[in-house]
Amino acid sequence: MAKKRPQTKASTAQLKDGPVPVVGAREPCPCGSGRRYKACHGRSAAHAVTELVQRPFEGLAGECDWVALRELVPAATVGLTLRDGLPEGVPSVTLATVLPMAWPALRRDDGSVLLALQNDTPSGDLSRDLADTLRRALTAEPGTPVASERAPAGGPRLQDLLDPGADFRPVVHPGFEFWVPDAENATAEVTASLERANEAAIPTVLLAHSDAAYWCETPTKNHLRWVMPYPEEKLLDALARLHAAGTSGLGEGTRLVGSFRAHGLIVPVWDLPSTMGAEDCEKPATEFAERLTAALAADTPLSGDERRARGGLTNRQVTLS
């Protein structure tokens, strides 16, 4: 049998206070334990950056719209307000659904920053990854894109960088022309990327009188996808009550067909007739919200019909994140 390796003594005194610096995986851990970093403090650091955060936008203004822009809306922008104000030389910071060539962020020639929301991120904490990209974009050279990098385990999250009291008001665009303020001087690569993105974009409209409710048009039928802030189990119970009572629709020819689960929130989805536009959804959606509020307040056990309706809605649920 192989001999046991004798326990190595720490070459330096162990760190008692303060954070342990990040070093190479095979280097001695700076805490002085005598073990390699990957087997000591590197283990918890790696876990911190890979553990999935179920609700990465929780605590941000407009959490439901953050989810919608991340998963459902092709082309939209929102002006962001930083907690500590804009740095010198940065006139504005704008969140965008996507950017050309899938750039995570872009520092424009005028110093303004665009941050992309729909890019893949390297860890399980979307908020931390986006915050790291934003911080690097704020100091990037004007006129340059920002590459994707792994965020440090203890780095700030969006909740640390953004003003929690600021309005979050998405502007939904018919296409991606917001990429190029000066289209005549855009590179051929950016122009080609713009054309491809516009061809793939599904027409989408944010309802004016219902928070985070997005109408969209497809070739065969239209849909309403509504990101809701309520706890999943409570919301499914309420939807089941309405569905069993025949009041879960948005008018003639509409049907609640299921829901998405995205970033810890539920997104009910309705099929709509192809003739039903976004403006036609405004009044029915407002009336549905009133019925839903009453159903959410109910505390009696679900009836047999309601339980069956709930089971059907649960079976037609698709997880996006």
Coordinates of C-alpha atoms in Angstrom, one line a residue:
M1 CA 0.0 0.0 0.0
A2 CA 1.2 3.5 -0.7
K3 CA 2.5 5.4 2.3
K4 CA 0.4 8.2 3.6
R5 CA 1.8 11.6 2.7
P6 CA 2.9 13.4 5.9
Q7 CA 0.8 16.5 6.8
T8 CA 2.5 19.6 5.5
K9 CA 2.8 22.4 8.0
A10 CA 1.8 25.9 7.0
S11 CA 4.8 27.9 5.8
T12 CA 3.2 31.1 6.9
A13 CA 0.8 32.0 9.7
Q14 CA -2.8 31.4 8.8
L15 CA -4.9 34.5 8.0
K16 CA -7.4 35.1 10.7
D17 CA -9.2 38.1 9.4
G18 CA -10.0 39.6 6.0
P19 CA -10.7 38.0 2.6
V20 CA -8.4 35.3 1.2
P21 CA -6.8 36.4 -2.1
V22 CA -7.6 34.4 -5.2
V23 CA -4.5 32.5 -6.6
G24 CA -3.9 29.7 -9.0
A25 CA -5.7 26.4 -8.3
R26 CA -2.4 24.5 -7.6
E27 CA -0.7 27.2 -5.6
P28 CA -0.6 27.1 -1.8
C29 CA -3.7 28.7 -0.3
P30 CA -2.9 32.2 1.0
C31 CA -4.6 31.3 4.3
G32 CA -1.5 29.4 5.3
S33 CA -3.2 26.0 5.7
G34 CA -0.5 24.2 3.7
R35 CA -3.1 22.9 1.2
R36 CA -3.5 23.8 -2.4
Y37 CA -5.9 26.7 -3.1
K38 CA -8.3 24.5 -5.0
A39 CA -8.6 22.1 -2.0
C40 CA -9.0 24.9 0.5
H41 CA -10.6 28.3 0.1
G42 CA -10.8 27.8 -3.7
R43 CA -13.4 25.1 -3.1
S44 CA -15.9 27.6 -1.5
A45 CA -15.0 30.3 -4.1
A46 CA -15.8 27.9 -7.0
H47 CA -19.0 26.9 -5.3
A48 CA -20.0 30.5 -4.9
V49 CA -19.7 31.3 -8.6
T50 CA -21.4 28.2 -9.9
E51 CA -24.4 27.9 -7.4
L52 CA -27.6 28.8 -9.3
V53 CA -29.3 31.9 -7.9
Q54 CA -33.0 31.2 -8.6
R55 CA -34.2 34.8 -8.5
P56 CA -31.2 36.9 -9.7
F57 CA -33.2 40.1 -10.2
E58 CA -35.0 40.0 -6.8
G59 CA -34.8 43.3 -5.1
L60 CA -34.3 45.3 -8.3
A61 CA -36.9 47.8 -9.4
G62 CA -38.9 46.2 -12.2
E63 CA -38.0 42.6 -11.4
C64 CA -40.8 41.2 -13.7
D65 CA -39.6 43.4 -16.6
W66 CA -36.0 42.2 -16.1
V67 CA -37.2 38.7 -16.5
A68 CA -39.3 39.6 -19.6
L69 CA -36.4 41.4 -21.2
R70 CA -34.1 38.5 -20.4
E71 CA -36.3 35.7 -21.8
L72 CA -39.2 37.0 -23.9
V73 CA -38.6 40.4 -25.6
P74 CA -36.5 40.6 -28.7
A75 CA -35.6 44.3 -28.8
A76 CA -35.9 46.7 -25.9
T77 CA -33.8 49.2 -23.9
V78 CA -34.0 50.7 -20.4
G79 CA -32.1 53.6 -19.0
L80 CA -30.3 52.5 -15.8
T81 CA -29.6 54.7 -12.8
L82 CA -26.4 53.9 -10.8
R83 CA -26.5 54.0 -7.0
D84 CA -23.4 56.2 -6.9
G85 CA -24.1 58.3 -10.0
L86 CA -22.5 58.2 -13.4
P87 CA -18.6 58.2 -13.5
E88 CA -16.9 61.1 -15.2
G89 CA -17.0 60.7 -19.0
V90 CA -20.0 58.3 -19.0
P91 CA -23.1 60.3 -20.0
S92 CA -25.6 57.4 -19.7
V93 CA -25.9 53.6 -19.0
T94 CA -28.6 51.7 -21.0
L95 CA -29.7 48.1 -20.6
A96 CA -30.4 46.4 -23.9
T97 CA -31.8 43.0 -24.7
V98 CA -29.0 42.1 -27.1
L99 CA -26.1 43.8 -28.8
P100 CA -24.4 43.2 -32.2
M101 CA -22.1 40.2 -32.4
A102 CA -23.5 39.1 -29.0
W103 CA -21.2 41.6 -27.2
P104 CA -21.8 41.5 -23.4
A105 CA -21.4 45.3 -23.3
L106 CA -20.3 48.2 -25.4
R107 CA -18.7 51.6 -24.5
R108 CA -19.7 53.9 -27.3
D109 CA -17.5 56.6 -28.9
D110 CA -19.3 59.2 -26.8
G111 CA -18.5 57.3 -23.6
S112 CA -22.1 56.0 -23.0
V113 CA -22.5 52.3 -22.0
L114 CA -24.8 49.6 -23.4
L115 CA -25.2 46.5 -21.3
A116 CA -26.6 43.3 -22.9
L117 CA -29.1 41.2 -20.9
Q118 CA -29.6 38.1 -23.0
N119 CA -26.0 36.8 -23.3
D120 CA -24.9 33.6 -21.7
T121 CA -23.0 34.1 -18.5
P122 CA -20.2 32.0 -16.9
S123 CA -21.7 31.4 -13.4
G124 CA -25.0 30.6 -11.7
D125 CA -25.5 34.2 -10.5
L126 CA -26.7 36.2 -13.5
S127 CA -26.8 39.4 -11.4
R128 CA -23.2 39.1 -10.3
D129 CA -22.0 38.4 -13.9
L130 CA -23.9 41.4 -15.3
A131 CA -22.6 43.7 -12.6
D132 CA -19.0 42.6 -13.3
T133 CA -19.6 43.3 -17.1
L134 CA -21.1 46.7 -16.2
R135 CA -18.2 47.7 -14.0
R136 CA -15.7 46.8 -16.7
A137 CA -17.7 48.7 -19.3
L138 CA -17.7 51.9 -17.3
T139 CA -13.9 52.0 -17.5
A140 CA -13.4 50.6 -21.0
E141 CA -11.9 52.7 -23.7
P142 CA -14.6 54.6 -25.7
G143 CA -15.5 52.8 -28.9
T144 CA -14.8 49.3 -27.7
P145 CA -16.9 46.2 -26.8
V146 CA -16.5 44.4 -23.5
A147 CA -15.7 40.7 -23.5
S148 CA -17.2 38.1 -21.2
E149 CA -15.2 37.1 -18.2
R150 CA -15.9 35.1 -15.0
A151 CA -16.9 37.5 -12.2
P152 CA -15.0 37.2 -8.9
A153 CA -16.9 35.2 -6.3
G154 CA -17.2 38.1 -3.9
G155 CA -17.9 40.8 -6.5
P156 CA -20.9 43.1 -6.4
R157 CA -24.2 42.3 -7.9
L158 CA -26.6 44.5 -9.8
Q159 CA -28.4 45.2 -6.5
D160 CA -25.2 46.8 -5.2
L161 CA -24.7 49.0 -8.3
L162 CA -28.1 50.2 -9.3
D163 CA -30.4 52.7 -7.5
P164 CA -33.2 50.7 -6.0
G165 CA -35.6 53.7 -6.1
A166 CA -35.2 54.5 -9.7
D167 CA -37.9 53.9 -12.3
F168 CA -37.4 50.9 -14.6
R169 CA -39.4 51.6 -17.8
P170 CA -38.6 49.4 -20.8
V171 CA -38.9 50.8 -24.3
V172 CA -39.8 48.1 -26.7
H173 CA -38.4 48.6 -30.2
P174 CA -39.7 47.2 -33.5
G175 CA -36.1 46.4 -34.5
F176 CA -32.5 46.8 -33.4
E177 CA -31.7 50.2 -35.0
F178 CA -30.8 51.5 -31.5
W179 CA -27.5 49.6 -32.0
V180 CA -26.3 52.2 -34.5
P181 CA -27.0 55.8 -33.8
D182 CA -25.1 56.6 -37.0
A183 CA -26.1 53.9 -39.5
E184 CA -24.2 55.3 -42.4
N185 CA -20.9 54.8 -40.6
A186 CA -21.6 51.3 -39.2
T187 CA -19.2 48.6 -40.2
A188 CA -20.3 45.9 -42.6
E189 CA -20.2 43.3 -39.8
V190 CA -22.5 45.4 -37.6
T191 CA -24.9 46.1 -40.5
A192 CA -25.1 42.4 -41.3
S193 CA -25.7 41.5 -37.7
L194 CA -28.4 44.2 -37.5
E195 CA -30.2 42.7 -40.6
R196 CA -30.1 39.2 -39.2
A197 CA -31.5 40.3 -35.9
N198 CA -34.3 42.3 -37.4
E199 CA -35.4 39.4 -39.6
A200 CA -35.6 37.1 -36.5
A201 CA -37.4 39.6 -34.2
I202 CA -41.0 38.8 -33.3
P203 CA -43.2 41.9 -33.1
T204 CA -43.8 42.7 -29.4
V205 CA -45.6 45.4 -27.5
L206 CA -45.6 46.2 -23.7
L207 CA -49.2 46.8 -22.5
A208 CA -49.7 50.3 -21.2
H209 CA -51.9 49.5 -18.2
S210 CA -50.6 46.2 -17.0
D211 CA -47.1 45.7 -15.5
A212 CA -44.8 43.3 -17.4
A213 CA -47.5 42.1 -19.8
Y214 CA -46.2 41.7 -23.3
W215 CA -48.3 41.1 -26.4
C216 CA -46.5 39.4 -29.4
E217 CA -47.4 38.4 -32.9
T218 CA -46.6 35.1 -34.6
P219 CA -47.6 33.9 -38.1
T220 CA -50.5 31.7 -36.8
K221 CA -51.8 33.4 -33.7
N222 CA -50.9 36.1 -31.2
H223 CA -50.0 35.7 -27.5
L224 CA -49.9 37.6 -24.3
R225 CA -47.1 36.7 -21.9
W226 CA -47.4 38.2 -18.5
V227 CA -44.6 38.0 -15.9
M228 CA -46.1 38.0 -12.4
P229 CA -44.5 38.8 -9.1
Y230 CA -46.5 36.4 -6.9
P231 CA -45.2 33.2 -5.2
E232 CA -45.5 30.2 -7.6
E233 CA -47.8 28.0 -5.5
K234 CA -50.1 30.8 -4.6
L235 CA -50.3 32.0 -8.2
L236 CA -51.0 28.6 -9.6
D237 CA -53.8 28.1 -7.1
A238 CA -55.3 31.4 -8.1
L239 CA -55.1 30.6 -11.8
A240 CA -56.6 27.2 -11.2
R241 CA -59.6 28.8 -9.4
L242 CA -60.2 31.1 -12.4
H243 CA -59.6 28.4 -14.9
A244 CA -62.1 26.0 -13.3
A245 CA -64.6 28.9 -13.1
G246 CA -64.2 29.6 -16.8
T247 CA -62.8 33.1 -16.1
S248 CA -59.1 32.7 -16.9
G249 CA -59.4 34.0 -20.5
L250 CA -59.1 37.5 -21.9
G251 CA -62.2 37.5 -24.0
E252 CA -63.8 35.6 -26.8
G253 CA -61.4 33.3 -28.7
T254 CA -58.6 33.6 -26.0
R255 CA -57.3 30.8 -23.8
L256 CA -54.9 30.5 -20.9
V257 CA -52.7 27.7 -22.3
G258 CA -50.0 27.4 -19.7
S259 CA -47.0 29.2 -18.3
F260 CA -43.3 29.7 -18.3
R261 CA -41.1 29.5 -15.2
A262 CA -38.2 32.0 -15.5
H263 CA -35.7 33.2 -12.9
G264 CA -38.0 32.3 -10.0
L265 CA -41.2 33.9 -11.4
I266 CA -44.2 32.5 -13.3
V267 CA -45.2 33.8 -16.7
P268 CA -48.8 32.9 -17.7
V269 CA -49.3 32.6 -21.4
W270 CA -52.6 33.2 -23.4
D271 CA -53.3 32.3 -27.0
L272 CA -55.1 35.1 -28.8
P273 CA -56.9 35.4 -32.1
S274 CA -54.6 36.7 -34.9
T275 CA -57.0 39.7 -35.1
M276 CA -56.5 40.7 -31.5
G277 CA -53.8 43.4 -31.3
A278 CA -52.0 44.8 -28.3
E279 CA -54.6 47.6 -27.8
D280 CA -57.4 45.1 -27.8
C281 CA -55.7 43.4 -24.8
E282 CA -55.7 46.5 -22.5
K283 CA -59.2 46.3 -21.1
P284 CA -59.4 42.5 -20.8
A285 CA -56.0 42.4 -19.1
T286 CA -57.1 45.0 -16.6
E287 CA -60.3 43.1 -15.8
F288 CA -58.4 39.8 -15.5
A289 CA -56.0 41.5 -13.0
E290 CA -59.0 42.3 -10.8
R291 CA -60.3 38.7 -10.9
L292 CA -56.8 37.4 -10.2
T293 CA -56.5 39.7 -7.1
A294 CA -59.7 38.2 -5.7
A295 CA -58.5 34.7 -6.4
L296 CA -55.2 35.3 -4.8
A297 CA -57.0 36.4 -1.6
A298 CA -59.0 33.2 -1.4
D299 CA -57.9 30.8 1.3
T300 CA -60.3 27.9 1.0
P301 CA -59.0 24.5 -0.2
L302 CA -59.1 23.9 -3.9
S303 CA -62.2 22.0 -5.1
G304 CA -61.8 18.8 -7.2
D305 CA -62.3 20.8 -10.4
E306 CA -59.8 23.4 -9.3
R307 CA -57.2 20.7 -8.4
R308 CA -57.7 19.2 -11.9
A309 CA -57.3 22.6 -13.5
R310 CA -54.1 23.2 -11.5
G311 CA -52.7 19.9 -12.6
G312 CA -53.4 20.8 -16.2
L313 CA -51.7 24.2 -15.8
T314 CA -48.7 22.6 -14.1
N315 CA -48.3 20.0 -16.8
R316 CA -48.2 22.8 -19.4
Q317 CA -45.5 24.7 -17.6
V318 CA -42.1 25.2 -19.4
T319 CA -39.0 26.2 -17.5
L320 CA -36.9 28.8 -19.4
S321 CA -34.1 29.3 -16.8

